[in-house]
Coordinates of N, CA, C and O in Angstrom, one line a residue:
M1 N 24.6 -10.5 35.9 CA 24.5 -9.1 35.7 C 25.6 -8.3 36.4 O 26.1 -7.3 35.9
E2 N 26.0 -8.8 37.6 CA 27.1 -8.2 38.3 C 28.3 -8.2 37.5 O 29.1 -7.2 37.4
M3 N 28.6 -9.4 36.8 CA 29.8 -9.5 36.0 C 29.7 -8.5 34.8 O 30.7 -7.8 34.5
L4 N 28.6 -8.4 34.2 CA 28.4 -7.4 33.1 C 28.6 -6.0 33.5 O 29.2 -5.2 32.8
D5 N 28.1 -5.7 34.7 CA 28.3 -4.3 35.2 C 29.7 -3.9 35.3 O 30.1 -2.7 35.2
R6 N 30.6 -4.8 35.5 CA 32.1 -4.5 35.6 C 32.8 -4.5 34.3 O 34.0 -4.1 34.2
Q7 N 32.1 -4.8 33.2 CA 32.8 -4.9 31.9 C 32.5 -3.6 31.1 O 31.4 -3.1 31.1
P8 N 33.6 -3.0 30.5 CA 33.4 -1.8 29.7 C 32.4 -2.0 28.6 O 32.5 -3.0 27.9
F9 N 31.5 -1.1 28.5 CA 30.5 -1.1 27.4 C 29.6 -2.4 27.4 O 28.9 -2.6 26.4
A10 N 29.6 -3.1 28.5 CA 28.7 -4.2 28.6 C 27.6 -4.0 29.7 O 26.6 -4.8 29.7
S11 N 27.8 -3.0 30.5 CA 26.8 -2.8 31.5 C 25.5 -2.3 30.8 O 25.5 -1.8 29.7
P12 N 24.4 -2.6 31.5 CA 23.1 -2.3 30.9 C 22.9 -0.9 30.3 O 22.2 -0.7 29.4
S13 N 23.5 0.1 30.9 CA 23.3 1.5 30.4 C 24.5 2.1 29.7 O 24.6 3.3 29.4
A14 N 25.5 1.2 29.3 CA 26.8 1.7 28.8 C 26.6 2.6 27.5 O 27.2 3.6 27.3
M15 N 25.7 2.1 26.6 CA 25.6 2.8 25.3 C 24.3 3.7 25.3 O 24.1 4.3 24.2
L16 N 23.6 3.8 26.3 CA 22.4 4.6 26.3 C 22.6 6.1 25.9 O 21.9 6.6 25.1
P17 N 23.7 6.7 26.4 CA 23.9 8.1 26.0 C 24.1 8.3 24.5 O 23.5 9.2 23.9
M18 N 24.8 7.4 23.9 CA 25.1 7.5 22.5 C 23.8 7.1 21.7 O 23.5 7.8 20.8
Q19 N 23.2 6.1 22.2 CA 22.0 5.6 21.5 C 20.9 6.7 21.5 O 20.2 6.9 20.6
S20 N 20.8 7.4 22.6 CA 19.8 8.4 22.7 C 20.0 9.6 21.8 O 19.1 10.3 21.4
S21 N 21.3 9.8 21.3 CA 21.6 10.8 20.4 C 21.2 10.5 19.0 O 21.1 11.4 18.2
M22 N 20.9 9.3 18.7 CA 20.6 8.8 17.3 C 19.1 9.2 17.0 O 18.3 9.2 17.9
E23 N 18.9 9.5 15.8 CA 17.5 9.8 15.3 C 16.6 8.7 15.6 O 15.5 8.9 16.1
E24 N 17.0 7.5 15.3 CA 16.2 6.3 15.5 C 16.6 5.6 16.8 O 16.1 4.4 17.1
G25 N 17.3 6.2 17.7 CA 17.8 5.6 18.9 C 16.7 5.1 19.8 O 16.8 4.0 20.4
H26 N 15.7 5.9 20.0 CA 14.6 5.4 20.9 C 13.9 4.2 20.3 O 13.5 3.3 21.1
Q27 N 13.8 4.0 19.0 CA 13.2 2.8 18.5 C 14.1 1.6 18.8 O 13.6 0.5 19.1
W28 N 15.4 1.8 18.7 CA 16.3 0.7 19.0 C 16.2 0.3 20.5 O 16.3 -0.8 20.8
M29 N 16.1 1.3 21.3 CA 16.0 1.0 22.8 C 14.7 0.3 23.1 O 14.7 -0.7 23.9
K30 N 13.6 0.6 22.4 CA 12.3 -0.1 22.6 C 12.5 -1.5 22.1 O 12.0 -2.4 22.7
Q31 N 13.1 -1.7 21.0 CA 13.3 -3.0 20.4 C 14.2 -3.9 21.4 O 13.9 -5.0 21.7
A32 N 15.3 -3.3 21.9 CA 16.1 -4.0 22.9 C 15.3 -4.4 24.1 O 15.5 -5.5 24.6
H33 N 14.4 -3.5 24.6 CA 13.6 -3.8 25.7 C 12.7 -5.0 25.5 O 12.5 -5.9 26.3
R34 N 12.0 -4.9 24.3 CA 11.2 -6.0 23.9 C 12.0 -7.3 23.8 O 11.5 -8.4 24.2
T35 N 13.2 -7.3 23.3 CA 14.0 -8.4 23.2 C 14.3 -9.0 24.5 O 14.3 -10.2 24.7
H36 N 14.6 -8.2 25.5 CA 14.8 -8.6 26.9 C 13.7 -9.5 27.4 O 13.8 -10.6 27.9
H37 N 12.5 -9.0 27.2 CA 11.3 -9.7 27.6 C 11.1 -11.0 26.9 O 10.8 -12.0 27.5
S38 N 11.3 -11.0 25.6 CA 11.2 -12.2 24.8 C 12.3 -13.2 25.2 O 12.0 -14.4 25.3
L39 N 13.4 -12.8 25.5 CA 14.5 -13.6 25.9 C 14.2 -14.3 27.2 O 14.3 -15.6 27.4
V40 N 13.7 -13.6 28.2 CA 13.3 -14.2 29.5 C 12.2 -15.2 29.3 O 12.2 -16.3 29.8
Q41 N 11.2 -14.9 28.4 CA 10.1 -15.8 28.2 C 10.6 -17.1 27.5 O 10.2 -18.2 27.9
A42 N 11.5 -17.0 26.6 CA 12.1 -18.1 25.9 C 12.8 -19.0 26.9 O 12.7 -20.3 26.9
I43 N 13.6 -18.4 27.8 CA 14.3 -19.2 28.9 C 13.3 -19.9 29.8 O 13.4 -21.1 30.1
E44 N 12.2 -19.1 30.2 CA 11.2 -19.7 31.1 C 10.5 -20.9 30.4 O 10.1 -21.9 31.1
R45 N 10.3 -20.8 29.1 CA 9.6 -21.9 28.4 C 10.5 -23.0 27.9 O 10.1 -23.9 27.3
G46 N 11.8 -22.9 28.2 CA 12.8 -23.9 27.8 C 13.1 -23.9 26.4 O 13.5 -24.9 25.8
Q47 N 12.9 -22.8 25.7 CA 13.2 -22.6 24.3 C 14.6 -22.1 24.1 O 14.9 -21.0 23.8
G48 N 15.6 -23.1 24.2 CA 17.0 -22.7 24.2 C 17.4 -22.1 22.9 O 18.1 -21.1 22.8
S49 N 17.0 -22.7 21.8 CA 17.4 -22.2 20.4 C 16.9 -20.8 20.2 O 17.6 -19.9 19.7
R50 N 15.6 -20.5 20.6 CA 15.0 -19.2 20.5 C 15.8 -18.2 21.4 O 16.1 -17.1 20.9
A51 N 16.0 -18.6 22.6 CA 16.8 -17.7 23.5 C 18.1 -17.4 22.9 O 18.6 -16.2 23.0
Q52 N 18.8 -18.3 22.4 CA 20.1 -18.1 21.8 C 20.0 -17.1 20.6 O 20.8 -16.2 20.5
A53 N 19.0 -17.3 19.8 CA 18.8 -16.4 18.6 C 18.5 -15.0 19.1 O 19.1 -14.0 18.5
L54 N 17.7 -14.9 20.1 CA 17.3 -13.5 20.6 C 18.6 -12.9 21.2 O 18.8 -11.7 21.0
G55 N 19.4 -13.6 21.9 CA 20.6 -13.1 22.5 C 21.6 -12.6 21.4 O 22.2 -11.6 21.5
E56 N 21.7 -13.4 20.4 CA 22.6 -13.0 19.3 C 22.1 -11.8 18.6 O 22.9 -10.9 18.2
E57 N 20.8 -11.7 18.4 CA 20.3 -10.4 17.8 C 20.5 -9.2 18.7 O 20.9 -8.2 18.2
H58 N 20.4 -9.4 20.0 CA 20.6 -8.3 20.9 C 22.1 -7.9 20.8 O 22.4 -6.7 20.8
V59 N 23.0 -8.8 20.8 CA 24.4 -8.5 20.6 C 24.7 -7.7 19.3 O 25.5 -6.8 19.3
E60 N 24.0 -8.1 18.3 CA 24.2 -7.4 17.0 C 23.8 -6.0 17.1 O 24.4 -5.1 16.6
I61 N 22.7 -5.7 17.8 CA 22.2 -4.3 18.0 C 23.3 -3.6 18.8 O 23.6 -2.4 18.5
A62 N 23.8 -4.2 19.8 CA 24.9 -3.6 20.6 C 26.1 -3.3 19.8 O 26.7 -2.2 19.9
R63 N 26.5 -4.2 18.9 CA 27.6 -4.0 18.0 C 27.3 -2.8 17.0 O 28.2 -2.0 16.8
M64 N 26.1 -2.7 16.5 CA 25.8 -1.6 15.7 C 25.9 -0.2 16.4 O 26.4 0.8 15.9
N65 N 25.5 -0.3 17.7 CA 25.6 0.9 18.5 C 27.0 1.3 18.7 O 27.4 2.5 18.6
L66 N 27.9 0.4 19.0 CA 29.3 0.7 19.2 C 29.9 1.2 17.9 O 30.7 2.1 17.9
D67 N 29.6 0.6 16.7 CA 30.1 1.1 15.4 C 29.6 2.5 15.2 O 30.4 3.4 14.8
Y68 N 28.4 2.8 15.5 CA 27.9 4.2 15.4 C 28.7 5.2 16.2 O 29.1 6.2 15.8
A69 N 29.0 4.7 17.5 CA 29.8 5.6 18.4 C 31.2 5.8 17.8 O 31.8 6.9 17.8
L70 N 31.8 4.7 17.3 CA 33.2 4.8 16.8 C 33.3 5.6 15.5 O 34.3 6.2 15.2
E71 N 32.2 5.7 14.8 CA 32.1 6.5 13.6 C 32.0 8.0 13.9 O 32.2 8.9 13.0
R72 N 31.6 8.3 15.1 CA 31.4 9.7 15.5 C 32.3 10.0 16.8 O 31.7 10.1 17.9
P73 N 33.6 9.9 16.7 CA 34.4 10.0 17.9 C 34.2 11.2 18.8 O 34.3 11.1 20.0
E74 N 34.0 12.4 18.1 CA 33.8 13.6 19.0 C 32.6 13.5 19.8 O 32.6 13.8 21.0
L75 N 31.5 13.1 19.2 CA 30.2 13.0 19.9 C 30.3 11.9 21.0 O 29.9 12.1 22.1
A76 N 30.9 10.8 20.6 CA 31.1 9.7 21.6 C 31.9 10.1 22.7 O 31.6 9.8 23.9
A77 N 33.0 10.8 22.5 CA 33.9 11.3 23.6 C 33.1 12.2 24.5 O 33.3 12.2 25.8
E78 N 32.3 13.0 24.0 CA 31.5 13.9 24.8 C 30.5 13.2 25.6 O 30.3 13.5 26.8
L79 N 29.8 12.2 25.0 CA 28.7 11.5 25.7 C 29.2 10.4 26.6 O 28.6 10.0 27.6
M80 N 30.3 9.8 26.1 CA 30.8 8.6 26.8 C 32.3 8.6 26.9 O 33.0 8.0 26.0
P81 N 32.9 9.3 27.8 CA 34.4 9.5 27.8 C 35.1 8.2 27.8 O 36.2 8.2 27.2
G82 N 34.6 7.1 28.3 CA 35.3 5.8 28.3 C 35.4 5.2 26.9 O 36.2 4.3 26.7
I83 N 34.8 5.7 25.9 CA 34.8 5.2 24.6 C 36.3 5.2 24.0 O 36.7 4.4 23.2
R84 N 37.1 6.1 24.6 CA 38.5 6.3 24.1 C 39.2 5.0 24.3 O 40.1 4.6 23.6
L85 N 38.8 4.2 25.4 CA 39.5 2.9 25.6 C 39.2 1.9 24.5 O 40.1 1.1 24.2
V86 N 38.1 2.0 23.9 CA 37.7 1.1 22.8 C 38.2 1.6 21.5 O 38.7 0.9 20.6
G87 N 38.0 2.9 21.2 CA 38.2 3.5 19.9 C 39.7 3.4 19.5 O 39.9 3.2 18.3
K88 N 40.6 3.3 20.3 CA 42.0 3.2 19.9 C 42.4 1.8 19.5 O 43.3 1.6 18.8
T89 N 41.6 0.8 19.9 CA 41.9 -0.6 19.6 C 41.2 -1.0 18.3 O 41.6 -2.1 17.8
R90 N 40.3 -0.2 17.7 CA 39.7 -0.6 16.5 C 40.2 0.3 15.4 O 40.6 1.4 15.6
G91 N 40.1 -0.3 14.2 CA 40.6 0.6 13.3 C 40.6 0.5 11.9 O 41.0 1.0 11.0

């Protein structure tokens, strides 16, 4: 977690401002929260394949959030000034 906190847009709250602005954003946040719990349970139970699949699904949601932000550069810049670091590299 400490390593993730130092990574741009990988920290636990990096995309929350943008996600909160979405009409369905709160549903996505609830789903991400449930996924966190399911992922921990899968690890505790030794269900490696399930944990991997849940992690990949969680990353996909994060990618969709980033795409949403990049499609709305003005809003993203207002809510997340650091998005400019990512937005110039994609295209």
